[in-house]
XYZ file of N, CA, C and O in Angstrom:
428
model
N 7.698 6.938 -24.500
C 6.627 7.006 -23.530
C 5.915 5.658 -23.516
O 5.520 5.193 -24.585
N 5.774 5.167 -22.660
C 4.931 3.590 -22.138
C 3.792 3.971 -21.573
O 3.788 5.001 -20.899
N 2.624 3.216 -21.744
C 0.825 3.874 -21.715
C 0.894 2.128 -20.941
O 1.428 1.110 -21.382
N 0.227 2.324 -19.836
C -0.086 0.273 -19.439
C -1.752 0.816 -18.422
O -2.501 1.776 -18.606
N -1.780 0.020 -17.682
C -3.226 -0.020 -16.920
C -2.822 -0.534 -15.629
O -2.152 -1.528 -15.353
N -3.397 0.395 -14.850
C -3.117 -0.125 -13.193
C -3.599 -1.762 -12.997
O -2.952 -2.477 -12.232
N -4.565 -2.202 -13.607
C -5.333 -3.270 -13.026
C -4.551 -4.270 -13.793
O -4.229 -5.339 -13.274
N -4.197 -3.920 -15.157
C -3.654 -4.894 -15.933
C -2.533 -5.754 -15.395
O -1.648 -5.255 -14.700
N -2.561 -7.308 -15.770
C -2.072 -8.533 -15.709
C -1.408 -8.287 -14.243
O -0.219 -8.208 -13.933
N -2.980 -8.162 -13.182
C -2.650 -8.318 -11.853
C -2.342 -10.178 -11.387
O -3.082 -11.023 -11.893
N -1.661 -10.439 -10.801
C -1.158 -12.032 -10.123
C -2.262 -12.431 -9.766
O -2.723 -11.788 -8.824
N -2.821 -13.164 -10.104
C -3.530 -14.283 -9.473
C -3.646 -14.990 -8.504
O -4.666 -15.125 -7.827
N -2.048 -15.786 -8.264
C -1.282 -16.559 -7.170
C -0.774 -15.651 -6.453
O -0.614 -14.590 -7.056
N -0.506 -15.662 -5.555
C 0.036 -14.230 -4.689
C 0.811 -15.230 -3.412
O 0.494 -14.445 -2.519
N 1.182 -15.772 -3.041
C 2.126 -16.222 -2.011
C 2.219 -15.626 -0.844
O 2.187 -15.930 0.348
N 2.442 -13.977 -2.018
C 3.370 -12.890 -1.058
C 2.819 -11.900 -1.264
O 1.944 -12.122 -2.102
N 2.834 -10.422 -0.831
C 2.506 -9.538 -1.586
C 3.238 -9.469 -2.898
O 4.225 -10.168 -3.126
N 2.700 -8.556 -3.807
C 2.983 -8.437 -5.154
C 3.585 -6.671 -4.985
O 2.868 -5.751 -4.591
N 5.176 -6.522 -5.428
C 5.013 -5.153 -5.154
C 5.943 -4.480 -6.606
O 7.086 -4.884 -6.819
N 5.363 -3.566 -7.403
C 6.084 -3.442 -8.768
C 6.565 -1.720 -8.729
O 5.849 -0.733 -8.567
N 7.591 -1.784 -8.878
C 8.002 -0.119 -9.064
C 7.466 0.509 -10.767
O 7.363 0.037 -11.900
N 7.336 1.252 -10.384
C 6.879 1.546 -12.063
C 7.261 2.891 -12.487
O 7.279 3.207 -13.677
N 7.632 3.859 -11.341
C 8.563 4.686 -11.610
C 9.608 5.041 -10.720
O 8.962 6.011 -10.324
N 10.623 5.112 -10.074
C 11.758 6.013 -9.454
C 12.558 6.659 -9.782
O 13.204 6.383 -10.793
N 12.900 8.194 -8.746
C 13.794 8.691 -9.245
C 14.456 9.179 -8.038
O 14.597 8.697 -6.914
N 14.822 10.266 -8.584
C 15.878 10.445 -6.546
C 15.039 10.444 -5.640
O 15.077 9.516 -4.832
N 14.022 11.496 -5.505
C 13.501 11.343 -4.523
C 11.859 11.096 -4.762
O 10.874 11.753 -4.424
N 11.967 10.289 -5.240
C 10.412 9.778 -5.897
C 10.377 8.264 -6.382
O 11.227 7.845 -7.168
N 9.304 7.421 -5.856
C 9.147 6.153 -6.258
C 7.799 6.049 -6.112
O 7.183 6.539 -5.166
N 7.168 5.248 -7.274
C 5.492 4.873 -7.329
C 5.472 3.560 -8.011
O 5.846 3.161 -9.114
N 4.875 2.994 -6.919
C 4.502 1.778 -7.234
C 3.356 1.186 -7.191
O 2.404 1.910 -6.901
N 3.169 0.191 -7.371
C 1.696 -0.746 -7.793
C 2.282 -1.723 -6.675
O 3.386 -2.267 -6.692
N 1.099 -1.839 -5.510
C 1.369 -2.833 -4.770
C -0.180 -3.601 -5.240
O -1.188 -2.999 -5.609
N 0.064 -5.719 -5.038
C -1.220 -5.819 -5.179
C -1.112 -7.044 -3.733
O -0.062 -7.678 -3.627
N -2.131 -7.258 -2.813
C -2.658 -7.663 -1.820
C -3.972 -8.615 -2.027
O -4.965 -8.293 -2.679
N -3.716 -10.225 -1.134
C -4.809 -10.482 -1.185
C -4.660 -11.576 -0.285
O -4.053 -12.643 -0.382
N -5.472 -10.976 0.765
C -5.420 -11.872 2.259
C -4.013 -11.273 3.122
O -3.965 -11.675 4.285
N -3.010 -10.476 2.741
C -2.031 -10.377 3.297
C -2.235 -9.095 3.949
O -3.013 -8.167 3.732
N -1.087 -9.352 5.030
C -1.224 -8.157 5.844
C 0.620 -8.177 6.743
O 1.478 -9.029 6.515
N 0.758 -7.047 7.681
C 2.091 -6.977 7.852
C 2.417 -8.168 9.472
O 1.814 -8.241 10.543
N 3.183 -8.644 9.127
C 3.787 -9.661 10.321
C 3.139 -8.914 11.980
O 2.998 -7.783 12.444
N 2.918 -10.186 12.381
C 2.564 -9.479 13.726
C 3.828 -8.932 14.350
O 4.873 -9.582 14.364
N 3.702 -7.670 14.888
C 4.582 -7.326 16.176
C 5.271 -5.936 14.969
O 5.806 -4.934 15.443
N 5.117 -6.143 13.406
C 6.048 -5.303 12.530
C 5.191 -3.979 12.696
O 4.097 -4.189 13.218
N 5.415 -2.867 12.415
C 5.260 -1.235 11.826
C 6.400 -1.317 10.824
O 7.567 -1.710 10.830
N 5.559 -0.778 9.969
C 6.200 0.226 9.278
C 6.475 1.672 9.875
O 5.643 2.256 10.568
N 8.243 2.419 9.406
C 8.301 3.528 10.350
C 9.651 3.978 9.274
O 10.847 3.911 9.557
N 8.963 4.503 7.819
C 9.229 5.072 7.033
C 10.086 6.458 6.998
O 9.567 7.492 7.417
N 11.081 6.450 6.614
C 12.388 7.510 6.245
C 11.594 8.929 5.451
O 12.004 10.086 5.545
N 9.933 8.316 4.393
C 9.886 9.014 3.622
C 8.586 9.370 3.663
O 7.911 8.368 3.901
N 7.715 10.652 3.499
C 5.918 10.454 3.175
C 5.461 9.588 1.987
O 5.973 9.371 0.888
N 4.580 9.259 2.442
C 4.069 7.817 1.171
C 2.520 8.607 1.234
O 1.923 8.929 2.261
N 2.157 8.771 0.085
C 0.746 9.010 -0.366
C 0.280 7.486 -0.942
O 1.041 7.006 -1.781
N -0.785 6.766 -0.602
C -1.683 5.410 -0.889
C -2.798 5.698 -1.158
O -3.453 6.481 -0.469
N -3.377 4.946 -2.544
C -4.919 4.897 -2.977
C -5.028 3.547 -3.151
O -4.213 2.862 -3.768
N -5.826 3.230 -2.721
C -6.792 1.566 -3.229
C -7.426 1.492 -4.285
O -8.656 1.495 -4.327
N -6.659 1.413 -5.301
C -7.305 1.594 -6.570
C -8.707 0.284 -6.542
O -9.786 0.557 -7.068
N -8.475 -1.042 -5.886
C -9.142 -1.568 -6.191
C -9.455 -2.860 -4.814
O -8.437 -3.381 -4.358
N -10.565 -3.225 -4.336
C -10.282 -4.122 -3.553
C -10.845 -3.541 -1.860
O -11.872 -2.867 -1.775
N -10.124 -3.864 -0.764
C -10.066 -3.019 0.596
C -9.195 -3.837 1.402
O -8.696 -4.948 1.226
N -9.134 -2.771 2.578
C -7.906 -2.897 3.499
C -7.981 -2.370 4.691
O -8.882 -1.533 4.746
N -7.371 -2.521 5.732
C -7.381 -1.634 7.234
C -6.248 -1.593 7.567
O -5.557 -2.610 7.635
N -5.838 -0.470 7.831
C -4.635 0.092 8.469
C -4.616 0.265 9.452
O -5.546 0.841 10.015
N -3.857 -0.037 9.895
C -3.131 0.324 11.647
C -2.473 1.223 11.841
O -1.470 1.319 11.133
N -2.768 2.433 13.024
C -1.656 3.224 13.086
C -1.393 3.517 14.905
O -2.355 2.968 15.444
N -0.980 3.806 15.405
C -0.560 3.958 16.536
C -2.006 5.149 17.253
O -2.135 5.355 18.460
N -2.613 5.560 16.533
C -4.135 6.600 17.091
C -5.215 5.859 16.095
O -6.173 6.512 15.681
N -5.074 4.728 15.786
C -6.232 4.489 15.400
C -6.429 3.587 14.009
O -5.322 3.460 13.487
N -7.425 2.949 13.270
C -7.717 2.315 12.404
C -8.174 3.079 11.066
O -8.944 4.035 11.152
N -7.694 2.648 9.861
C -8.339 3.246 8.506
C -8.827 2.109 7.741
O -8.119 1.195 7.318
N -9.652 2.186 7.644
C -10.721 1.348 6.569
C -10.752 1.964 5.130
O -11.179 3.100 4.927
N -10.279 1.156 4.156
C -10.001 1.610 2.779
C -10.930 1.104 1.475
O -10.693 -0.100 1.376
N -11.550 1.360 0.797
C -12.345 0.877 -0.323
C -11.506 1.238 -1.539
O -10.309 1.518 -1.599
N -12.439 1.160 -2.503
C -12.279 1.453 -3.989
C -11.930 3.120 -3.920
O -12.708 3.800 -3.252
N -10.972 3.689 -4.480
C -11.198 4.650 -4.822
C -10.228 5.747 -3.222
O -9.664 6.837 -3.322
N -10.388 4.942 -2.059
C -9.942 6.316 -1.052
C -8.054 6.242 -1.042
O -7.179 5.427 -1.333
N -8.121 7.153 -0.696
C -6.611 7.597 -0.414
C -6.299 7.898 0.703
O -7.138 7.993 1.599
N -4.790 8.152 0.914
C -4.627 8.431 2.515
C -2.782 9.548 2.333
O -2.023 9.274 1.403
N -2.571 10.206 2.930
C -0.992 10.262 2.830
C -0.784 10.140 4.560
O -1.486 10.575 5.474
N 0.468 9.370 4.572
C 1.161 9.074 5.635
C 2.555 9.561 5.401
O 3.363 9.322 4.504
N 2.623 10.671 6.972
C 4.004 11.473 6.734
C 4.541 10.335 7.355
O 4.206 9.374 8.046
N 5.772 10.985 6.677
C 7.392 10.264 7.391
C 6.973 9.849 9.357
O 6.468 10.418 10.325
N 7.610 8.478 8.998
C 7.958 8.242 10.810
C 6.822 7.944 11.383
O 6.795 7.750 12.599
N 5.418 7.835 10.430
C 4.062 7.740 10.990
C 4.080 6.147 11.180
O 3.864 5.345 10.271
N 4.367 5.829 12.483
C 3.852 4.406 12.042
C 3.007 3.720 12.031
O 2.171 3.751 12.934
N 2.930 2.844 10.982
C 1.380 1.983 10.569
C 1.627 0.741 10.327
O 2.730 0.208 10.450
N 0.399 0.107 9.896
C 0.872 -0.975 9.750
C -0.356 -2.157 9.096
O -1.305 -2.440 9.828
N -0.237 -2.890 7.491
C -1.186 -3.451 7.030
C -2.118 -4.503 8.283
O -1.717 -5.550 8.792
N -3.017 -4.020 8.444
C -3.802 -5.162 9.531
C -4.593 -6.238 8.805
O -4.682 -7.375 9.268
N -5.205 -5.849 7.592
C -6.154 -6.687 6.600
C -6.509 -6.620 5.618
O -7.174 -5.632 5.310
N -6.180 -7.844 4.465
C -6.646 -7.298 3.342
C -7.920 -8.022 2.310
O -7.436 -9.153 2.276
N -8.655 -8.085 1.823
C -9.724 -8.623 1.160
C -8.797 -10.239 1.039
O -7.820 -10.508 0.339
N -9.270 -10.773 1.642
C -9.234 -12.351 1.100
C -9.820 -13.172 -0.113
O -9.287 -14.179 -0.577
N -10.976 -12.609 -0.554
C -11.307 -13.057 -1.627
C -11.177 -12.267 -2.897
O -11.853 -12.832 -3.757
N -10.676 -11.352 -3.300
C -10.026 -10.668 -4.414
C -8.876 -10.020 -4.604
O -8.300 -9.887 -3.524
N -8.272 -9.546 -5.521
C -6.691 -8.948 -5.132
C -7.450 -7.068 -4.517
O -8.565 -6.547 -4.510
N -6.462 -6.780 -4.223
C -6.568 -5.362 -3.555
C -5.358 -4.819 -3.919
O -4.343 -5.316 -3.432
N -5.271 -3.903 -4.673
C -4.577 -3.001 -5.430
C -4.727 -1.460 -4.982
O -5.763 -0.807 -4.861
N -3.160 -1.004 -4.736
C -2.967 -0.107 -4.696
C -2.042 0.963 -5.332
O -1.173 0.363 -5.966
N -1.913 2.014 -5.400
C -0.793 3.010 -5.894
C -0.514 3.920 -4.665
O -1.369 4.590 -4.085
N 1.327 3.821 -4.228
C 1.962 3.773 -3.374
C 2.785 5.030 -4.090
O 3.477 4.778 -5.076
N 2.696 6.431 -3.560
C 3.725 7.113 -4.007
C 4.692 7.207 -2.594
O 4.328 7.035 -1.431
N 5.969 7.522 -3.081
C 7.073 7.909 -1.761
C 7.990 8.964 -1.862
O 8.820 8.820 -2.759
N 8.098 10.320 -0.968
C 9.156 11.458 -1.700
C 9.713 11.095 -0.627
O 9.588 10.145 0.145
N 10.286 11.909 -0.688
C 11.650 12.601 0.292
C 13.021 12.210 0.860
O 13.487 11.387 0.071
N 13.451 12.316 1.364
C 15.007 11.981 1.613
C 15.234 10.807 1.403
O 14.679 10.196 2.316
N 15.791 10.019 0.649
C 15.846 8.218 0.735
C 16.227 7.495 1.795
O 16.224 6.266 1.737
């Protein structure tokens, strides 16, 4: 059994997004994404195979979705079913923004 910390030895330098799997299995993957200033290419959606449950563990963000905008802090969550498409619009520029990204269903 491995014990670690969501926040722990988050990137500093970030280029890119930062995106770490930390568990998968068939139909399950959770990861630690970390964000800072980044957001998704203009013109891209995401338009996911699978439901993804997202919390902002730390930081904030706005989502895009085809009905509308989500504004994210410390602490909120969201689940997005399959095929919902969205899409990162903004993320804190001056600190990292951390999240936990779960994903089920059909791969």
């Amino acid at each position: 059994m491995e014990s670690s910390n969501i926040l722990a030895k988050v990137p500093s330098n970030l280029p890119g997004e930062f995106i770490e799997i930390l568990v998968q299995a068939s139909h399950v993957r959770i990861e630690r994404i970390v964000s800072q200033g980044h957001n998704s290419p203009r013109g891209f959606w995401y338009d996911q195979d699978t439901d993804e449950w997202v919390m902002l563990v730390e930081g904030a963000a706005r989502l895009r979705f085809d009905d509308g905008v989500v504004e994210m802090r410390n602490g909120d969550y969201l689940h997005i079913p399959a095929h919902k498409r969205h899409r990162v619009e903004w993320t804190d520029p001056h600190r990292p923004t951390v999240w936990v990204a779960v994903h089920w269903g059909a791969p």
